[in-house]
Amino acid sequence: MTDERRPPEAEEGGAILEVRALRKRFGGVAAVDDCSFRVPRGSVTGLIGPNGSGKTTVFNLITGMLRPDGGEILLEGRRIDGLPPWERTWRGLGRTFQIARLFREMTVLENVVVPLRDFRLRRMAESAVAGEERRRAGELLERVGLARFCDELAGRLSYGQQKLLELAQALVLRPRLVLLDEPASGVNPRMIERMAELIREFHREGTDFLVVEHNMPLVMDLCDHVLVLAGGRVIARGSPLAVRSDPAVLEAYLGG
Amino acid sequence: MGRASEAGSRAAGGGTGVRLRHAVVAAAAVLAALFPLAVRNDFFLNMLILTCLLVVLSSGWNVVSGYAGYVSLGHSAFLGVGAYTVALLALRWQLSPFLLAPLGALAAAVLAAVVGLVMMRARGHAFVIMTIAFLFIMQLVTLNASFTNGSHGLTLPLPTWSRQWQNVPFYYAMALLAALSVGLSAWVRRTKFGLGLLAIREDEEKAAAMGVPTGIYKVSAFAASTFLVGAAGGVYAYYLTFIDPLGLFNIIVSVQTVLAVMLGGRGTVWGPVLGAFVVEPLSELANTYFGASQVHLVLFGALMMLVVLFLPRGVLPTLAERLERRRRLRAAAAEAGAPVRLAEVGEGGARQDGREGAMT
Ligand SMILES: Nc1ncnc2c1ncn2[C@@H]1O[C@H](COP(=O)(O)OP(=O)(O)OP(=O)(O)O)[C@@H](O)[C@H]1O
Ligand SMILES: [Mg+2]
């Protein structure tokens, strides 16, 4: 991470992602409540908050797995709410899940080459594991250290390896922004270090990240900008250090 | 399913395996082509024609229900749609049903795409129930519509070929459709489309989030799985000469289809074929011994329970896994001491639990 990227003023410039007045209720629970924030271009942004504060729900709304009750979502300045999930992915979004979700009965390589970059009938008829995506998948698996498990069923990987495979899956279409939901949860410390290293590497190569994480040292280490969510809305934002000493944040974690 | 072992055998220098498979398929094709010339036996020929029909049904069903995981219990509706389309057009235009079979295919696929657009928004049990409802709605419509001649059914033109050939042309037509069905299923499995369908079966939300346009994929799968079934319906109608709503829009045919695939192995190319070759002769046996169709339903129900209990993955995947495990153990013994970091090498158990939920 370079320092030129870091100043909060960057926020005024290009935002890779912007969320405006996003709302989502589940029955009586306002899981996301008038939530607005921007993810600065070129950043690794942290999204933290107590359990149940709506972090995963925000991810589900951004990726289109849930329909918002109101609000707008803009990726690189263009509205994406209203698009189906795959079109958002084609626009440059990627994500991983809080609990790794894989295609367990497919091989590790197949897990990565599954998506299309866009929709054309002709592409549906192409050989499954071939071409540019095959090369890209091979390269990614090499980098996350799973290349030798290419032909194994994904369900046979250890949990940490599954998390790494999910990272490779999220990156295969060369997204502009990847949403990581607790990349370090359930992963042993050595693997967490590896994960952080990979995130930094891919960030240097031009992918921005929005990271939900409870592991504070990791957030401090990885992120140049942090958003704090409580009760479904952003209560604080700024550099990791500033946020950590914000009274509203302490209040939310202790009271909440 | 069976994929890893395929990949494994390929990795283990299995060019010979592929060649062997091709040789077996070629030999089977030659045998199938020569059979009716060598053996003039109506009983066997009839059984083979119906087996080929079941291969078309089960291979088709396997595309949408085996690969994509959307279990249809109404697949025989598309047999009926093909049969009625071809029969009505043959009567109107005075053309051979063989020539019209492609239109039966088209009718089935278009209808599948349309109803798929609606039904495939639902998943799991809701989808299953809708497909059953669809089958019975189609039966009701054909029973009550005037242009289908209702419960009186339709009588097709008699075959025009010399009596000496009897049912042999039906056999070739149905065998061709069966071969095409297996070909289609194998081709789908190898494409990006097929991989997307497997992903949808495993985790549809995840597939969509990764960039698989799930809507188009599912509807295409449904249409692809019914296309050749529609054509087979046309040939079947011609073969029967007389069709009626209760015979053609028949839940038992759907049940046979599902049973054949479950027995042979869901999501594999050859499982549905193997299953058809077991289930159809069984059904003939049941016919000769019990006659009544209600007994059929009980028999197939019992068989289905046995398969689910004792062979939940079907014959071929179970065999493949056995072989794969043997190969692994041997490989592990060969390079003893090499670090293997996989969670559960050679343990089928944990995996099986996982996949049972994934199929529903
Ligand atoms: N599908 C759902 N149906 C009903 N309520 C839900 C659903 N998903 C989330 N919620 C509720 O919405 C609120 C926010 O949940 P969410 O999972 O977004 O929190 P989170 O910040 O990701 O928490 P955690 O840190 O524990 O993962 C919680 O009260 C949760 O119970
Ligand atoms: Mg969460």
XYZ file of C-alpha atoms and ligand atoms in Angstrom:
648
model
C 0.000 0.000 0.000
C 1.336 3.358 -0.966
C 0.793 6.510 0.939
C -0.538 8.494 -2.015
C -3.625 6.341 -1.895
C -4.288 6.856 1.709
C -5.477 10.405 2.404
C -9.165 10.639 3.260
C -9.463 13.393 0.673
C -9.407 10.612 -1.873
C -12.965 10.052 -0.732
C -14.010 13.294 -2.334
C -12.475 12.118 -5.581
C -13.555 8.904 -7.243
C -15.508 6.434 -5.191
C -15.372 2.903 -6.510
C -18.584 2.157 -4.657
C -21.199 4.463 -3.292
C -24.212 3.499 -1.209
C -26.964 6.043 -0.597
C -29.718 5.771 2.000
C -29.858 1.994 1.734
C -32.650 0.314 3.712
C -33.645 -3.289 4.371
C -36.096 -4.665 6.917
C -36.649 -8.272 7.930
C -40.086 -8.312 9.506
C -39.722 -5.964 12.451
C -35.926 -5.757 12.290
C -34.370 -2.852 10.402
C -31.196 -4.721 9.442
C -29.954 -1.856 7.262
C -31.337 1.540 8.087
C -30.595 4.627 6.029
C -27.065 3.467 5.384
C -24.790 5.685 3.264
C -21.066 5.398 2.589
C -18.438 5.550 -0.106
C -15.543 3.212 -0.727
C -12.639 5.313 -2.009
C -11.030 4.218 -5.227
C -7.713 2.514 -4.676
C -8.398 1.598 -1.061
C -8.730 -1.382 1.177
C -11.711 -0.305 3.238
C -12.793 -2.023 6.411
C -16.449 -2.452 7.320
C -16.668 -3.252 10.999
C -19.404 -3.339 13.591
C -20.855 -5.514 16.339
C -22.638 -8.794 15.584
C -25.946 -8.214 13.891
C -25.125 -4.660 12.874
C -26.014 -5.429 9.251
C -22.632 -5.946 7.584
C -23.525 -9.133 5.744
C -26.899 -7.702 4.810
C -25.147 -4.699 3.240
C -23.017 -7.114 1.199
C -26.111 -9.029 0.129
C -27.762 -5.812 -0.988
C -24.697 -4.635 -2.905
C -24.296 -7.957 -4.722
C -27.996 -8.273 -5.453
C -28.724 -11.356 -3.402
C -31.288 -9.272 -1.518
C -33.548 -6.531 -2.836
C -33.308 -3.279 -0.876
C -36.444 -1.580 0.432
C -34.935 1.706 -0.673
C -31.734 3.496 -1.555
C -29.193 3.513 -4.341
C -26.013 1.587 -5.064
C -23.437 2.920 -7.521
C -20.405 1.062 -8.807
C -17.921 3.390 -10.466
C -20.610 6.025 -10.651
C -23.251 3.849 -12.324
C -26.404 2.543 -10.651
C -26.300 -1.212 -10.171
C -29.264 -1.742 -7.873
C -31.925 -3.294 -10.038
C -29.415 -5.433 -11.927
C -29.400 -9.189 -11.295
C -26.375 -10.460 -9.342
C -24.497 -11.817 -12.364
C -24.682 -8.498 -14.190
C -23.262 -6.736 -11.155
C -20.437 -9.245 -11.232
C -19.875 -8.517 -14.923
C -19.689 -4.812 -14.027
C -16.714 -5.535 -11.797
C -17.926 -6.797 -8.438
C -16.708 -9.894 -6.616
C -17.482 -11.325 -3.197
C -16.742 -14.049 -0.695
C -19.055 -15.345 2.003
C -18.856 -15.271 5.776
C -18.995 -19.054 5.779
C -17.180 -20.241 2.668
C -19.576 -21.361 -0.042
C -18.157 -23.632 -2.702
C -19.442 -26.011 -5.337
C -18.417 -28.965 -3.240
C -19.020 -31.693 -5.796
C -17.021 -29.902 -8.475
C -13.249 -29.910 -8.758
C -11.178 -27.033 -7.426
C -10.369 -25.889 -10.955
C -13.993 -26.137 -12.071
C -14.974 -24.017 -9.077
C -12.916 -21.172 -10.421
C -13.678 -21.370 -14.156
C -17.438 -21.489 -13.724
C -18.452 -17.875 -14.504
C -18.746 -16.073 -17.791
C -17.479 -12.556 -18.269
C -20.683 -11.575 -20.042
C -23.495 -13.364 -21.782
C -23.280 -14.623 -25.316
C -24.931 -17.843 -26.418
C -21.793 -18.943 -28.196
C -19.819 -18.748 -24.976
C -22.220 -21.131 -23.243
C -21.231 -23.794 -25.750
C -17.504 -23.439 -25.166
C -15.571 -26.183 -23.524
C -15.930 -25.846 -19.758
C -12.317 -25.715 -18.750
C -10.492 -23.902 -21.506
C -9.246 -20.671 -22.907
C -8.457 -17.438 -21.129
C -10.459 -18.304 -18.008
C -8.643 -21.589 -17.676
C -5.303 -19.761 -17.779
C -6.490 -17.141 -15.327
C -7.859 -19.829 -13.001
C -4.604 -21.746 -13.147
C -2.639 -18.627 -12.311
C -4.931 -17.727 -9.398
C -4.830 -21.237 -7.952
C -1.072 -21.138 -8.210
C -0.978 -17.892 -6.267
C -3.344 -18.942 -3.501
C -1.393 -22.181 -3.237
C -4.052 -24.628 -4.394
C -2.665 -25.519 -7.797
C -1.839 -29.061 -6.789
C -5.448 -29.682 -5.772
C -6.855 -28.670 -9.177
C -8.537 -32.019 -9.816
C -9.728 -32.636 -6.268
C -13.323 -32.096 -5.260
C -13.641 -28.738 -3.546
C -15.564 -30.319 -0.669
C -12.407 -32.176 0.325
C -10.386 -29.070 1.078
C -9.752 -27.960 4.634
C -11.721 -24.919 5.743
C -8.801 -22.554 5.379
C -8.155 -23.849 1.875
C -11.829 -23.343 1.090
C -11.498 -19.701 2.096
C -8.515 -19.339 -0.219
C -10.417 -20.997 -3.043
C -13.269 -18.549 -2.510
C -10.812 -15.699 -2.853
C -9.628 -17.131 -6.167
C -13.252 -17.513 -7.282
C -13.998 -13.892 -6.462
C -11.016 -12.714 -8.483
C -11.338 -14.773 -11.644
C -13.165 -12.150 -13.703
C -10.673 -9.448 -12.653
C -13.164 -7.419 -10.601
C -12.669 -3.748 -9.717
C -13.953 -4.264 -6.189
C -14.127 -7.379 -4.058
C -16.280 -7.654 -0.938
C -14.734 -9.994 1.616
C -17.018 -11.174 4.428
C -14.780 -12.181 7.332
C -11.890 -13.635 5.314
C -10.056 -14.629 8.497
C -12.839 -16.284 10.474
C -12.276 -19.956 11.149
C -8.791 -19.783 9.657
C -5.591 -20.602 11.542
C -3.127 -17.747 12.245
C -0.591 -18.806 9.633
C -3.321 -18.915 7.009
C -4.599 -15.488 8.131
C -1.145 -14.071 7.431
C -1.185 -15.714 4.015
C -4.671 -14.322 3.343
C -3.591 -10.790 4.315
C -0.547 -11.082 2.092
C -2.699 -12.153 -0.849
C -5.164 -9.313 -0.324
C -2.300 -6.829 -0.308
C -0.848 -8.374 -3.477
C -4.091 -8.280 -5.394
C -4.699 -4.757 -4.160
C -1.350 -3.655 -5.552
C -2.462 -5.076 -8.879
C -5.494 -2.828 -8.959
C -8.375 -4.543 -7.179
C -10.036 -2.601 -4.374
C -11.387 -4.378 -1.324
C -14.197 -3.825 1.133
C -13.498 -6.097 4.088
C -15.847 -7.131 6.880
C -13.730 -8.480 9.723
C -13.902 -8.927 13.481
C -10.166 -9.517 13.803
C -9.124 -5.955 14.729
C -5.363 -6.330 14.382
C -5.976 -7.572 10.846
C -8.256 -4.623 10.086
C -5.673 -2.180 11.458
C -2.981 -3.858 9.430
C -4.857 -4.190 6.150
C -7.184 -1.222 5.844
C -6.456 2.379 5.036
C -10.012 3.443 5.673
C -12.647 2.070 8.031
C -16.430 2.335 8.187
C -18.215 1.456 11.404
C -21.708 0.067 11.210
C -24.112 -0.112 14.146
C -27.832 -0.754 13.989
C -27.692 -0.805 10.220
C -26.154 2.628 9.705
C -22.669 4.069 9.521
C -21.787 5.736 12.829
C -18.138 6.494 12.178
C -15.595 6.535 9.392
C -11.964 7.444 8.964
C -8.492 6.027 9.414
C -8.221 2.850 11.487
C -6.554 4.734 14.340
C -9.074 7.548 14.449
C -11.996 5.127 14.376
C -10.577 3.020 17.156
C -10.625 5.907 19.573
C -13.979 7.310 18.477
C -16.317 7.374 21.518
C -19.357 6.500 19.393
C -17.600 3.349 18.254
C -16.640 2.282 21.755
C -20.200 2.942 22.825
C -21.594 0.800 19.999
C -19.320 -2.141 20.782
C -19.868 -2.013 24.520
C -23.531 -1.157 24.499
C -24.470 -3.164 21.592
C -20.497 -36.311 -9.727
C -18.059 -38.891 -10.904
C -16.183 -35.935 -12.179
C -13.206 -36.146 -9.914
C -12.696 -39.754 -10.757
C -12.924 -38.915 -14.430
C -10.348 -36.235 -13.933
C -8.329 -38.586 -11.801
C -8.214 -41.357 -14.349
C -7.285 -38.836 -16.998
C -4.477 -37.562 -14.845
C -3.327 -41.106 -14.167
C -2.400 -41.443 -17.832
C -5.793 -42.735 -18.894
C -5.792 -42.086 -22.641
C -6.371 -45.823 -22.851
C -9.455 -45.440 -20.644
C -10.993 -42.987 -23.057
C -10.107 -45.163 -26.023
C -11.621 -48.171 -24.281
C -14.796 -46.225 -23.640
C -15.008 -45.160 -27.277
C -14.489 -48.762 -28.359
C -17.270 -49.966 -26.069
C -19.636 -47.286 -27.353
C -18.805 -48.133 -30.970
C -19.343 -51.837 -30.358
C -22.669 -51.140 -28.665
C -23.733 -48.986 -31.614
C -22.900 -51.750 -34.115
C -24.741 -54.322 -32.003
C -27.737 -52.026 -31.721
C -27.784 -51.483 -35.477
C -27.546 -55.184 -36.305
C -29.865 -56.467 -33.595
C -33.223 -56.277 -35.405
C -31.722 -57.823 -38.535
C -30.289 -60.741 -36.613
C -33.070 -61.342 -34.102
C -36.625 -61.281 -35.433
C -38.431 -61.275 -32.135
C -41.331 -58.898 -31.522
C -41.141 -59.133 -27.765
C -37.499 -58.100 -27.636
C -37.876 -55.478 -30.310
C -40.759 -53.890 -28.423
C -38.735 -53.952 -25.247
C -35.793 -52.312 -26.997
C -37.946 -49.606 -28.537
C -39.388 -48.755 -25.137
C -35.946 -48.917 -23.552
C -34.651 -46.427 -26.122
C -37.650 -44.233 -25.324
C -36.747 -44.402 -21.652
C -33.132 -43.536 -22.508
C -34.394 -40.386 -24.251
C -36.552 -39.504 -21.261
C -33.945 -40.214 -18.619
C -31.025 -38.592 -20.439
C -33.187 -35.536 -20.985
C -34.403 -35.482 -17.410
C -30.820 -35.780 -16.262
C -29.903 -32.457 -17.887
C -32.349 -30.387 -15.883
C -32.677 -32.572 -12.792
C -29.301 -34.306 -12.629
C -27.033 -31.485 -13.741
C -29.023 -28.428 -12.664
C -30.715 -30.124 -9.694
C -34.249 -29.021 -10.576
C -36.166 -32.234 -10.046
C -39.094 -32.591 -12.429
C -41.782 -35.204 -11.894
C -43.726 -34.012 -14.881
C -41.299 -34.878 -17.621
C -43.685 -37.246 -19.341
C -45.862 -34.198 -20.078
C -43.373 -33.302 -22.798
C -43.658 -36.789 -24.248
C -47.371 -36.122 -24.495
C -46.861 -32.683 -26.010
C -44.580 -34.140 -28.675
C -46.981 -37.005 -29.343
C -50.039 -34.790 -29.698
C -48.255 -32.156 -31.766
C -46.984 -34.746 -34.221
C -50.259 -36.682 -34.299
C -52.389 -33.609 -34.955
C -50.063 -32.293 -37.654
C -49.752 -35.726 -39.287
C -53.533 -35.998 -39.488
C -53.920 -32.476 -40.813
C -51.075 -32.429 -43.330
C -51.058 -36.136 -44.229
C -47.327 -36.328 -43.642
C -45.285 -39.088 -42.033
C -44.907 -38.615 -38.253
C -41.213 -39.344 -38.701
C -40.904 -36.163 -40.752
C -42.901 -34.210 -38.194
C -40.981 -35.420 -35.133
C -38.717 -32.325 -35.168
C -41.816 -30.164 -34.788
C -42.813 -32.263 -31.782
C -39.378 -31.523 -30.375
C -39.782 -27.830 -31.020
C -43.229 -27.716 -29.412
C -41.939 -29.463 -26.294
C -38.876 -27.235 -25.974
C -40.788 -23.992 -26.516
C -43.433 -24.993 -24.001
C -40.700 -25.991 -21.534
C -39.010 -22.622 -21.960
C -42.274 -20.797 -21.319
C -43.338 -22.772 -18.251
C -39.712 -22.909 -17.091
C -39.631 -19.132 -17.045
C -42.407 -19.227 -14.455
C -41.765 -22.470 -12.561
C -38.014 -22.183 -12.185
C -38.340 -19.192 -9.922
C -39.261 -21.776 -7.318
C -36.748 -24.237 -5.970
C -36.738 -27.612 -4.269
C -40.065 -29.129 -3.316
C -42.080 -26.239 -4.710
C -40.634 -26.870 -8.154
C -41.276 -30.612 -7.931
C -44.906 -30.020 -7.032
C -45.364 -27.523 -9.837
C -44.044 -29.996 -12.388
C -46.537 -32.615 -11.187
C -49.296 -30.033 -11.375
C -48.160 -29.131 -14.877
C -48.405 -32.762 -15.955
C -51.958 -33.066 -14.684
C -52.975 -29.728 -16.147
C -51.719 -30.890 -19.543
C -53.666 -34.114 -19.103
C -56.812 -32.172 -18.228
C -56.377 -29.814 -21.163
C -55.977 -32.686 -23.640
C -58.931 -34.470 -22.067
C -61.191 -31.465 -22.449
C -60.024 -29.653 -25.543
C -62.019 -30.304 -28.699
C -59.082 -30.265 -31.103
C -57.418 -33.157 -29.254
C -60.582 -35.250 -29.482
C -60.655 -35.474 -25.682
C -60.774 -38.850 -24.018
C -61.510 -40.567 -27.335
C -57.903 -40.059 -28.305
C -56.394 -39.850 -31.746
C -55.653 -42.549 -34.304
C -52.583 -41.932 -36.412
C -52.052 -43.042 -40.001
C -50.738 -46.581 -40.284
C -47.121 -47.119 -41.306
C -46.623 -47.064 -45.041
C -43.679 -49.414 -45.253
C -43.866 -53.065 -46.234
C -45.273 -55.347 -43.532
C -42.149 -57.387 -43.730
C -40.294 -54.649 -41.814
C -42.849 -54.547 -39.018
C -41.527 -52.442 -36.166
C -37.927 -52.262 -37.264
C -38.114 -48.636 -38.538
C -39.554 -47.586 -35.164
C -36.623 -49.211 -33.502
C -34.101 -47.343 -35.654
C -35.880 -44.047 -35.142
C -36.021 -44.458 -31.397
C -32.441 -45.739 -31.196
C -31.294 -42.694 -33.151
C -33.100 -40.394 -30.713
C -31.587 -42.279 -27.784
C -28.101 -41.861 -29.248
C -28.748 -38.166 -29.850
C -29.961 -37.772 -26.272
C -26.843 -39.326 -24.843
C -24.762 -37.183 -27.193
C -26.570 -34.032 -26.119
C -26.166 -34.897 -22.458
C -22.445 -35.637 -22.895
C -21.932 -32.427 -24.850
C -23.750 -30.313 -22.268
C -21.640 -31.847 -19.537
C -18.453 -30.753 -21.283
C -19.438 -27.147 -21.921
C -19.384 -23.978 -19.903
C -23.175 -24.295 -19.898
C -23.028 -27.699 -18.243
C -20.537 -26.532 -15.646
C -22.841 -23.616 -14.867
C -25.709 -26.074 -14.382
C -23.670 -28.113 -11.897
C -22.845 -24.899 -10.061
C -26.548 -24.046 -9.929
C -27.254 -27.467 -8.453
C -24.531 -27.043 -5.835
C -25.330 -23.464 -4.796
C -27.492 -21.316 -7.019
C -26.979 -18.033 -5.151
C -23.255 -18.474 -5.185
C -23.314 -19.271 -8.908
C -25.274 -16.085 -9.594
C -22.898 -14.068 -7.434
C -19.948 -15.439 -9.391
C -21.392 -14.364 -12.719
C -23.506 -17.280 -13.941
C -26.724 -15.935 -15.500
C -28.819 -18.509 -13.695
C -32.169 -17.603 -15.248
C -31.067 -18.204 -18.829
C -29.151 -21.307 -17.814
C -32.090 -22.928 -16.060
C -34.586 -22.223 -18.796
C -32.142 -23.410 -21.461
C -31.569 -26.582 -19.458
C -35.283 -27.223 -19.220
C -35.738 -26.677 -22.950
C -32.723 -28.864 -23.782
C -34.001 -31.602 -21.508
C -37.366 -31.747 -23.267
C -36.391 -31.206 -26.913
C -35.610 -34.808 -27.819
C -38.343 -36.052 -25.487
C -40.797 -34.181 -27.724
C -39.377 -35.851 -30.813
C -39.567 -39.231 -29.106
C -43.199 -38.481 -28.291
C -43.901 -38.166 -32.001
C -42.216 -41.463 -32.816
C -43.903 -43.123 -29.851
C -47.323 -41.927 -31.001
C -46.679 -43.333 -34.463
C -45.572 -46.606 -32.909
C -48.662 -46.830 -30.707
C -50.936 -45.730 -33.584
C -53.514 -44.718 -30.992
C -52.874 -42.094 -28.300
C -55.079 -40.789 -25.512
C -54.504 -38.283 -22.683
C -54.342 -40.836 -19.883
C -51.768 -42.953 -21.684
C -49.504 -40.126 -22.782
C -49.640 -37.658 -19.902
C -48.851 -40.386 -17.451
C -47.181 -39.978 -14.072
C -45.888 -43.552 -14.180
C -43.685 -42.693 -17.142
C -42.266 -39.804 -15.113
C -41.663 -42.081 -12.164
C -39.905 -44.640 -14.378
C -37.700 -41.876 -15.722
C -36.714 -40.653 -12.279
C -36.144 -44.190 -11.075
C -33.918 -45.017 -14.048
C -31.681 -42.023 -13.431
C -31.539 -42.453 -9.661
C -30.586 -46.078 -10.122
C -27.944 -45.462 -12.780
C -26.556 -42.268 -11.287
C -27.810 -38.702 -11.353
C -25.631 -36.187 -13.103
C -23.630 -38.779 -15.013
C -23.821 -39.286 -18.776
C -24.190 -43.066 -18.729
C -26.173 -43.553 -15.527
C -29.517 -42.748 -17.166
C -28.736 -45.219 -19.968
C -27.864 -47.996 -17.552
C -30.961 -47.193 -15.506
C -33.226 -47.330 -18.550
C -31.857 -50.726 -19.511
C -32.748 -52.039 -16.047
C -36.058 -50.302 -15.409
C -37.749 -50.877 -18.761
C -37.215 -54.688 -18.820
C -38.350 -54.794 -15.187
C -41.462 -52.980 -16.193
C -42.079 -55.508 -18.993
C -41.718 -58.294 -16.472
C -44.194 -56.584 -14.178
C -46.526 -56.267 -17.151
C -46.455 -59.976 -17.902
C -46.795 -61.036 -14.281
C -49.156 -58.462 -12.831
C -50.719 -56.649 -15.753
C -52.457 -53.860 -13.855
C -50.727 -50.502 -13.802
C -51.422 -49.821 -10.116
C -49.063 -52.644 -9.236
C -46.494 -50.852 -11.341
C -46.681 -47.795 -9.176
C -46.167 -49.859 -6.031
C -43.278 -51.753 -7.583
C -41.526 -48.601 -8.733
C -42.203 -46.876 -5.435
C -40.611 -49.764 -3.553
C -37.664 -49.838 -5.939
C -37.164 -46.112 -5.540
C -37.050 -46.521 -1.777
C -34.458 -49.271 -2.068
C -32.303 -47.131 -4.333
C -32.531 -44.092 -2.067
C -31.702 -46.191 0.989
C -28.929 -48.376 -0.365
C -27.575 -46.629 -3.468
C -28.255 -42.952 -2.870
C -25.779 -41.887 -5.538
C -26.724 -44.530 -8.064
C -24.692 -47.389 -9.501
C -22.138 -45.566 -11.639
C -21.019 -42.898 -9.135
C -20.779 -45.537 -6.422
C -18.620 -47.733 -8.636
C -16.521 -44.773 -9.730
C -15.919 -43.823 -6.127
C -14.895 -47.353 -5.195
C -12.364 -47.420 -8.031
C -11.129 -43.943 -7.173
C -10.601 -44.881 -3.549
C -8.673 -47.972 -4.564
C -6.509 -45.884 -6.878
C -5.857 -43.358 -4.134
C -4.898 -45.975 -1.592
C -2.522 -47.562 -4.053
C -1.017 -44.201 -4.953
C -0.658 -43.323 -1.285
C 1.043 -46.622 -0.573
C 3.381 -46.079 -3.521
C 4.612 -42.704 -2.362
C 4.240 -43.310 1.356
C 5.342 -40.384 3.428
C 4.428 -37.679 0.954
C 2.514 -34.979 2.811
C -1.166 -35.026 1.919
C -2.951 -31.981 3.229
C -6.469 -32.813 2.145
C -9.008 -32.943 4.892
C -10.307 -36.415 4.208
C -8.465 -38.379 1.603
C -10.281 -41.519 0.670
C -13.183 -40.933 3.019
C -16.406 -41.079 1.096
C -18.580 -40.740 4.170
C -18.389 -37.058 4.970
C -18.842 -36.173 1.365
C -21.973 -38.204 0.938
C -23.687 -36.367 3.768
C -22.927 -33.089 2.102
C -24.342 -34.003 -1.222
C -27.636 -35.404 -0.064
C -28.787 -31.948 0.971
C -27.433 -30.428 -2.202
C -29.671 -32.451 -4.461
C -33.056 -31.408 -3.152
N -32.407 -13.471 6.004
C -32.702 -12.855 7.149
N -33.940 -12.945 7.667
C -34.270 -12.310 8.824
N -33.413 -11.575 9.511
C -32.154 -11.446 9.067
C -31.734 -12.079 7.848
N -30.444 -11.775 7.642
C -30.071 -10.998 8.651
N -31.084 -10.782 9.517
C -31.040 -9.942 10.705
O -30.542 -8.687 10.316
C -29.631 -8.203 11.278
C -28.280 -7.959 10.611
O -27.710 -9.197 10.276
P -26.329 -9.339 9.508
O -26.123 -10.780 9.230
O -26.311 -8.431 8.359
O -25.302 -8.847 10.605
P -23.705 -8.880 10.585
O -23.269 -7.501 10.848
O -23.210 -9.535 9.354
O -23.405 -9.781 11.847
P -22.192 -10.794 12.109
O -21.036 -9.981 12.519
O -22.691 -11.646 13.230
O -21.968 -11.559 10.858
C -29.571 -9.218 12.393
O -30.480 -8.791 13.395
C -30.071 -10.485 11.752
O -30.725 -11.285 12.702
Mg -22.118 -11.197 8.916
